[in-house]
XYZ file of C-alpha atoms in Angstrom:
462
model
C 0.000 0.000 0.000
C 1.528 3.402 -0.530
C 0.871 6.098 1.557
C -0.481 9.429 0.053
C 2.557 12.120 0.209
C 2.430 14.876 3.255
C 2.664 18.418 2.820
C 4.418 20.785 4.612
C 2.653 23.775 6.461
C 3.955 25.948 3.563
C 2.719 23.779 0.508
C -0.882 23.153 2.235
C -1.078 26.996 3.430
C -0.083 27.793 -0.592
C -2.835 25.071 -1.546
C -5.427 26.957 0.213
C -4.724 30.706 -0.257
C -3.943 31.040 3.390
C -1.404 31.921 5.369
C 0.982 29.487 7.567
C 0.489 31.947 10.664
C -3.158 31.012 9.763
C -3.185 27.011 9.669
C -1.517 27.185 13.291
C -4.202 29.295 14.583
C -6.667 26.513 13.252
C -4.423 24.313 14.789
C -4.572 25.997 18.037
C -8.397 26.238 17.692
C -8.684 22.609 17.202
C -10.601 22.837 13.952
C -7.033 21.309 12.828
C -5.719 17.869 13.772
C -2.045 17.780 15.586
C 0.052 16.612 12.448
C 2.967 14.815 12.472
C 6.380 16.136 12.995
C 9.685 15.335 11.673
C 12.870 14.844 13.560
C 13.595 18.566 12.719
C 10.228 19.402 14.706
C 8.432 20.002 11.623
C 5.018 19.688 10.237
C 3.895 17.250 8.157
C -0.232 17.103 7.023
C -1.564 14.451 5.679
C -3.359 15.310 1.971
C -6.828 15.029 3.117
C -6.202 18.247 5.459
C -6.715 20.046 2.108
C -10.521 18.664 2.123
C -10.786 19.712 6.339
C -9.585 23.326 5.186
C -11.761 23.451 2.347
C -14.745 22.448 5.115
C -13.972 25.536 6.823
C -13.988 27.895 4.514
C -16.963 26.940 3.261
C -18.323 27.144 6.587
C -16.961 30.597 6.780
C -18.490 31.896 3.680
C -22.029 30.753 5.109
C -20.798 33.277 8.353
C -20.836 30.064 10.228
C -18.007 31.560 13.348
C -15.230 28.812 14.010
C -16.752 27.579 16.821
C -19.482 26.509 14.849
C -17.276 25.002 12.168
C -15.310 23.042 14.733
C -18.839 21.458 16.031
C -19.571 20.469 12.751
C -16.349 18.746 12.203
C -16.216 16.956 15.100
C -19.728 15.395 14.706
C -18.417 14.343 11.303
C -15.462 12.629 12.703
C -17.688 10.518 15.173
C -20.045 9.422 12.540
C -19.085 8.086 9.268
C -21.258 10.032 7.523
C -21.451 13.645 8.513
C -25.396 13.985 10.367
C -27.724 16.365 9.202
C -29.407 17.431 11.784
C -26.423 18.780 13.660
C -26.037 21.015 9.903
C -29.600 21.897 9.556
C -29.308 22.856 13.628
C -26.155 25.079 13.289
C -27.698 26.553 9.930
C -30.730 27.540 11.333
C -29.697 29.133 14.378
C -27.246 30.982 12.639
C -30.771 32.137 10.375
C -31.936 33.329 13.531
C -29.269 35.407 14.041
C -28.805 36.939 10.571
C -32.768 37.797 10.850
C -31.948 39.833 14.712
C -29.137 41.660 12.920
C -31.203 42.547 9.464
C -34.203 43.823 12.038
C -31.133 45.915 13.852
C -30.145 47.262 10.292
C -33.572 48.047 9.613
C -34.704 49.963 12.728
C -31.010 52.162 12.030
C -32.184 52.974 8.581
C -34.895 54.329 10.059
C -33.451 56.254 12.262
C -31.223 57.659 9.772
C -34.278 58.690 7.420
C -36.408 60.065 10.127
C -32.656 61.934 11.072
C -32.187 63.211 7.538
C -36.289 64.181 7.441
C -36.347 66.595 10.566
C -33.088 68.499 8.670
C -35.830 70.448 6.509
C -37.259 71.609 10.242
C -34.182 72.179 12.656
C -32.164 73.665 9.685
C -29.021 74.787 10.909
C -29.496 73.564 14.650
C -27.869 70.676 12.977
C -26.320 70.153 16.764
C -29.164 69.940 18.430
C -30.736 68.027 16.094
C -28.381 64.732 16.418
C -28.179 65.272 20.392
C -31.958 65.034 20.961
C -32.122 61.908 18.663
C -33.891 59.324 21.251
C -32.021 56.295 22.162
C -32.535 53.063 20.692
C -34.514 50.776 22.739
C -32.666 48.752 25.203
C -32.369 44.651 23.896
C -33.176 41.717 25.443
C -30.949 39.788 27.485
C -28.993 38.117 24.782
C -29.717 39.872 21.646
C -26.795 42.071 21.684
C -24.850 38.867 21.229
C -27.311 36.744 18.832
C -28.111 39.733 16.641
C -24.790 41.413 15.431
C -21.214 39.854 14.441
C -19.581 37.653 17.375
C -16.203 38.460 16.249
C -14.667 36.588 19.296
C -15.639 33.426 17.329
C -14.010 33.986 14.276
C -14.626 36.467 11.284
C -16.926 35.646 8.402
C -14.237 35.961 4.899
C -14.971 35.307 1.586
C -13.490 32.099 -0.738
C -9.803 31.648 -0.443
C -9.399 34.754 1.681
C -8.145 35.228 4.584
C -8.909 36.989 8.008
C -7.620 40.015 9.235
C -5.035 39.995 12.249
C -6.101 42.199 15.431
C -3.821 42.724 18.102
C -4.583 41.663 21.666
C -3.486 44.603 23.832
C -4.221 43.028 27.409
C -1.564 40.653 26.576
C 2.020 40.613 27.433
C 4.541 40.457 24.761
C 6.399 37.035 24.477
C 10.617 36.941 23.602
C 10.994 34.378 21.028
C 14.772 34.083 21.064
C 16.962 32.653 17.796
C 18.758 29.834 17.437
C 21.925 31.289 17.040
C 23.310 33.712 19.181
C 24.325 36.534 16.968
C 20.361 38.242 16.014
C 19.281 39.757 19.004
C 16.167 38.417 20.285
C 12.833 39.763 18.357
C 10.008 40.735 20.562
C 6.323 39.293 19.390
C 3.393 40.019 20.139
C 0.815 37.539 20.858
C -2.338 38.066 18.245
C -5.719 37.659 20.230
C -6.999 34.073 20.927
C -10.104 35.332 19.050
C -8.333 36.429 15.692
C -6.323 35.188 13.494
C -2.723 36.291 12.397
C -2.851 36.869 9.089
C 0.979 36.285 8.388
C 1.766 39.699 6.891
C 2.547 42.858 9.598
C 0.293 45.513 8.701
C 2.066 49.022 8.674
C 1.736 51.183 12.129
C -0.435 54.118 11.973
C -0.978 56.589 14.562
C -4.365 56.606 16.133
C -6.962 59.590 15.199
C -6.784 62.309 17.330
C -9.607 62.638 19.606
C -12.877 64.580 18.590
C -14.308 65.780 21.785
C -18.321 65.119 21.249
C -21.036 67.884 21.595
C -22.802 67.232 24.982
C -25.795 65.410 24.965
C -29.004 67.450 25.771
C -31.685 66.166 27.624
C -35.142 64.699 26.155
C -37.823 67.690 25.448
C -39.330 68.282 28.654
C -42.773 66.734 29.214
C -42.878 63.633 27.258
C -40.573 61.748 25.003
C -39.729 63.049 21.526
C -41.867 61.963 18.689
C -41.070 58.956 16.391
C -40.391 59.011 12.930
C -43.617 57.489 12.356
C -45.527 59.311 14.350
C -43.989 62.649 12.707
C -45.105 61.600 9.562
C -48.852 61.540 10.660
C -48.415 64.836 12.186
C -47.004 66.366 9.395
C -49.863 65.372 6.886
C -52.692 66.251 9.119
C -51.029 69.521 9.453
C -50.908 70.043 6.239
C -54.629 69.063 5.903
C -55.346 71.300 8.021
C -54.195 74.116 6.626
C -55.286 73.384 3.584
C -58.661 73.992 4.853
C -58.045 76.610 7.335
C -56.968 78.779 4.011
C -59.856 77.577 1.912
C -62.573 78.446 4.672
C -60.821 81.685 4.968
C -60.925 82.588 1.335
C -64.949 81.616 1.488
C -65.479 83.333 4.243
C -64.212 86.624 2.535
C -66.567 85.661 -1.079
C -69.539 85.321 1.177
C -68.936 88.512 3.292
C -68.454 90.462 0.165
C -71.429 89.193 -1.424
C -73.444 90.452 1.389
C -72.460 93.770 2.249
C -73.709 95.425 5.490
C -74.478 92.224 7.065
C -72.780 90.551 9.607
C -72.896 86.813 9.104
C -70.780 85.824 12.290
C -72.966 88.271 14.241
C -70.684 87.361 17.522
C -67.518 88.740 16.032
C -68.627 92.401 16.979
C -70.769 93.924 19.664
C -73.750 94.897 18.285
C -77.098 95.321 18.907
C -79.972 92.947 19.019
C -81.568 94.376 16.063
C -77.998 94.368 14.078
C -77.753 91.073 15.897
C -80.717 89.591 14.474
C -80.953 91.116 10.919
C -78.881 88.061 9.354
C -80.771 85.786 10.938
C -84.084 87.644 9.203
C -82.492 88.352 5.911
C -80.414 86.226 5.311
C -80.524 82.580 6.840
C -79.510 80.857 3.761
C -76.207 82.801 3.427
C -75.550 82.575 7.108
C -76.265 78.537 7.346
C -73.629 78.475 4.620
C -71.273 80.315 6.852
C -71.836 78.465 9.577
C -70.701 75.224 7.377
C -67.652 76.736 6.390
C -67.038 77.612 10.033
C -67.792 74.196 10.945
C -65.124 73.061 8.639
C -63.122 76.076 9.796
C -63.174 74.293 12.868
C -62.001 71.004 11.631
C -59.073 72.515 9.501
C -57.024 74.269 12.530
C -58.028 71.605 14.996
C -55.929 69.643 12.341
C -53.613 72.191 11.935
C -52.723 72.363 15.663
C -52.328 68.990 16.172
C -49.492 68.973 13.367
C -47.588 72.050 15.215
C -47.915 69.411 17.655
C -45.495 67.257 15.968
C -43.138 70.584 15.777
C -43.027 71.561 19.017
C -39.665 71.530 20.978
C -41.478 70.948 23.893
C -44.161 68.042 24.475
C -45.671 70.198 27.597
C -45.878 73.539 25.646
C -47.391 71.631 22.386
C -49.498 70.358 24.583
C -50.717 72.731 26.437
C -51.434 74.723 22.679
C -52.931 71.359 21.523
C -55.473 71.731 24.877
C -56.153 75.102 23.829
C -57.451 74.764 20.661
C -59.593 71.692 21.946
C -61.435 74.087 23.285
C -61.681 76.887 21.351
C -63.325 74.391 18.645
C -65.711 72.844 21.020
C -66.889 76.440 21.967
C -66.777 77.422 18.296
C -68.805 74.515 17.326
C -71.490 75.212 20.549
C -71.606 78.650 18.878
C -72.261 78.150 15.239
C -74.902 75.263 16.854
C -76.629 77.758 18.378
C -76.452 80.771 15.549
C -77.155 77.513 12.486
C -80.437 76.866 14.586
C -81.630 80.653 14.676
C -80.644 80.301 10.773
C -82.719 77.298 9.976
C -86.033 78.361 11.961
C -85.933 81.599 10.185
C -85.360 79.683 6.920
C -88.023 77.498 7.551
C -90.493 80.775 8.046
C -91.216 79.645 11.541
C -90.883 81.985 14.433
C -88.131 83.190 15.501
C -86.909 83.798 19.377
C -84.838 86.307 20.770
C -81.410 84.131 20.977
C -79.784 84.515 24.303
C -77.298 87.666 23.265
C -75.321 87.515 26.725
C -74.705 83.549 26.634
C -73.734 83.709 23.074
C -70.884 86.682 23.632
C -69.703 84.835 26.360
C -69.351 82.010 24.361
C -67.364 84.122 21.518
C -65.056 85.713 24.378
C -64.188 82.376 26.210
C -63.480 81.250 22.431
C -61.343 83.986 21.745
C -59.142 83.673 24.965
C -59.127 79.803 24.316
C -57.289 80.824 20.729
C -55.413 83.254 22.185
C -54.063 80.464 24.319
C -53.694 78.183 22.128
C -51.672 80.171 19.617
C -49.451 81.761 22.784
C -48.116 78.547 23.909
C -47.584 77.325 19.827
C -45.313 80.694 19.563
C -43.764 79.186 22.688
C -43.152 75.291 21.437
C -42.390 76.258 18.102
C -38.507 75.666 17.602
C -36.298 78.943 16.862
C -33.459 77.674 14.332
C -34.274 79.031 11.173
C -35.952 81.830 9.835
C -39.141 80.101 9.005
C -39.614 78.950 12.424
C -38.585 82.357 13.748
C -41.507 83.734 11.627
C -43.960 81.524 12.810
C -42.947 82.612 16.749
C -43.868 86.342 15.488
C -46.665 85.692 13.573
C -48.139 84.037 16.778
C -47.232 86.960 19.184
C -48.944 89.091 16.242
C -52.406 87.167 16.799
C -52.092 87.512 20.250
C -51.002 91.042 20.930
C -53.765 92.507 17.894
C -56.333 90.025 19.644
C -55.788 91.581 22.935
C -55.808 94.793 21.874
C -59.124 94.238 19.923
C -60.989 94.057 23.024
C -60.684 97.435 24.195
C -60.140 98.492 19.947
C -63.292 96.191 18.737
C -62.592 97.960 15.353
C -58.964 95.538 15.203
C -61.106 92.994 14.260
C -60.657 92.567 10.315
C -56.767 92.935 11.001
C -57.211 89.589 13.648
C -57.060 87.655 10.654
C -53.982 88.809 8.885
C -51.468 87.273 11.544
C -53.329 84.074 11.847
C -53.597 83.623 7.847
C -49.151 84.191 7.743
C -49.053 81.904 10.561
C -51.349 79.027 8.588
C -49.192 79.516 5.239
C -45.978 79.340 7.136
C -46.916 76.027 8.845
C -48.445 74.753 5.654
C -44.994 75.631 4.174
C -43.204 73.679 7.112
C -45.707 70.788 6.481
C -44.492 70.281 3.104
C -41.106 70.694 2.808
C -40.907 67.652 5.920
C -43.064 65.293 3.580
C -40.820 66.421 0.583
C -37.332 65.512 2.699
C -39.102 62.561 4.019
C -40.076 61.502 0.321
C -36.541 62.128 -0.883
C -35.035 60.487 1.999
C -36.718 57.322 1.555
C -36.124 57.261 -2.654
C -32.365 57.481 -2.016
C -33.143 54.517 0.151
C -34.748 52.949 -2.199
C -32.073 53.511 -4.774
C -29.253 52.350 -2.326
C -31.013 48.882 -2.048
C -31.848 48.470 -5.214
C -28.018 48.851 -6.513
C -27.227 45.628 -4.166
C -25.056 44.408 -1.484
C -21.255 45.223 -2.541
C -19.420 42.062 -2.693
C -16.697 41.243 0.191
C -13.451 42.135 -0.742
C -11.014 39.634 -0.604
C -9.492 39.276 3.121
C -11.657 41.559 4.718
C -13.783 40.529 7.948
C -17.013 40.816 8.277
């Protein structure tokens, strides 16, 4: 019988496409039976080590870690043929795994996008922008190590390729003096039981100076930010919102010019009963359409508000704006109730009763101070980065301050809508251009994923 010819380390590492620092290692690891050695003390592997080293790479490419490998090889060597159901174990569990990480990836990406989205807001408070991004949510006991890379069990390479050498810098340095006494003895470092050596000394280079990092700021105050896709909701019923707040204001200008001399929102001015009541007499169709519009009026900056929502710096102050207008549309809508009923019964030809003048101002003032609230505390939320925003904070303080001065100046009240209208257009503006960045963000996305995974380069770790 003649025996099949050994190889030396060098011929088998050449066979391979690894390095001979890299059979010992597999050696070391076990994954590599002890060879024989020659007299000289040096190693001789049999042929079918080719086939074991083969195994492993193999194993590798599937990012199967060593560990792995070596459990797989040594239920092959106790069974003549190698058992499935130790592969189709190891294979699945390292599914598992892959699926944690790609669920990891996914909720980063998001992240990311919702990140690059909120630019078109916080503009140039770029700083504050990446500090207040939330935390990620904590794992469970055991993910951290199931879903991403366990590089202490090996690195996943590509075919022929070979892993990457780290150095272990919690170990001491060993002295591996020569054989002959005239080279003075070379210091070597030990590589990391985890990694490794890859044969070839990679080049020194100094390490990157240190950035010092902005400070982290604290949560907004009175809740926990907003979520990407919770922003995204906010943003389109925003813009909704003032959609319609702009289209009710444009009707309610046709129908008040269409009817001259009459006051079809009777409550917005003091006036007397017989003023009070002449719309209601005259003209019950055109104030029953007012009161829809008003109704939908209603609707539109509800809406609105509870977009600014979404914008506000502070969950407390956006809140508390949020409240405000609550109200002033549930008062709004008991008013235009009341005024729509007066409307109909008159429309109707039936008789009409004196409506309840002093109930129904003091339903129009405790609206008005319920706006006035509202909008203060959305000047307050609002953020203060950019010029848009900044114009938003003034265009609320301008509602407020011409609101407060129209009850002792009644006659302010056709200029009360002028600061409210800027304020609707500039959040409508702010509404958009999110949903456009948000848009773009996820295209480019798109794009990225659609060009592929880049292949592994040659020797590189995974």
């Amino acid at each position: 019988m003649i025996e099949s010819p050994r190889l030396t380390i060098g011929a088998l590492a050449r066979s391979a496409g690894l390095s001979v620092d890299t059979l010992r290692y597999y050696e070391r690891r076990g994954l590599l039976p002890a060879p024989e050695r020659t007299s000289g003390d040096h190693r001789r592997y049999p042929a079918a080590t080719r086939e074991r080293l083969t195994f492993i790479q193999v194993g590798q490419r599937l990012g199967l870690r060593l560990e792995e490998i070596k459990e797989l090889l040594d239920a092959c060597e106790h069974h003549d043929d190698c058992p499935v159901g130790t592969a189709v174990r190891v294979l699945r569990q390292r599914i598992d795994e892959v699926d944690a990480q790609i669920g990891q990836m996914v909720a980063l990406r998001d992240r990311l996008q919702s990140a690059v989205a909120r630019m078109g807001v916080h503009g140039d408070d770029v700083t504050r922008l990446l500090t207040d991004e939330p935390e990620p949510p904590a794992l469970e006991p055991g993910a951290g190590t199931r879903g991403a890379p366990d590089l202490a069990h090996g690195p996943v390479v590509a075919w022929g390729s070979e892993p990457t050498a780290r150095s272990c810098p919690s170990a001491p340095p060993t002295v591996r003096r020569s054989r002959s006494r005239a080279p003075p003895p070379t210091v070597r470092r030990p590589q990391c039981p985890s990694s490794p050596p890859t044969g070839r000394s990679a080049p020194r280079s100094k390490p990157p100076p240190a950035v010092p990092s902005a400070p982290r700021s604290a949560p907004p105050r009175g809740g926990a930010p907003v979520t990407a896709s919770d922003t995204r909701l906010y943003d389109r019923a925003g813009l909704l919102g003032a959609g319609v707040t702009l289209a009710c204001a444009v009707a309610f200008q046709v129908l008040a010019a269409t009817h001259p001399g009459v006051h079809l929102q009777p409550t917005d001015l003091p006036l007397p009963a017989a003023d009070f009541l002449r719309p209601i007499a005259t003209e019950p169709g055109a104030m029953l359409l007012w009161m829809a519009f008003d109704c939908l009026f209603v609707l539109g900056y509800t809406a609105m508000f509870t977009g600014a929502y979404g914008l506000a710096r502070s969950r407390l102050l956006g809140g508390l704006s949020l409240g405000g207008i609550l109200v002033a549309g549930a008062l709004d809508a008991v008013e235009n109730a009341l005024l729509a009923g007066y409307a109909a019964q008159s429309e109707l030809g039936a008789v009409v009763q004196a409506p309840p003048l002093t109930a129904l101002y003091t339903v129009a003032a405790l609206k008005t101070a319920a706006a006035m609230f509202a909008v203060a505390f959305l000047g307050l939320a609002l953020p203060s980065a950019t010029r848009l925003q900044r114009a938003m904070g003034l265009a609320a303080a301008a509602f407020v301050l011409v609101n407060a001065a129209g009850v002792a100046v009644p006659e302010l009240g056709p200029v009360e809508a002028l600061p409210i209208a800027v304020l609707t257009v500039l959040l409508g503006v702010t509404f958009r251009a999110r949903l456009r960045d948000r848009g773009n963000a996820r295209g480019n996305a798109r794009g990225a994923e659609s060009d592929g995974p880049r292949p592994v380069a040659a020797g590189g770790a995974a």
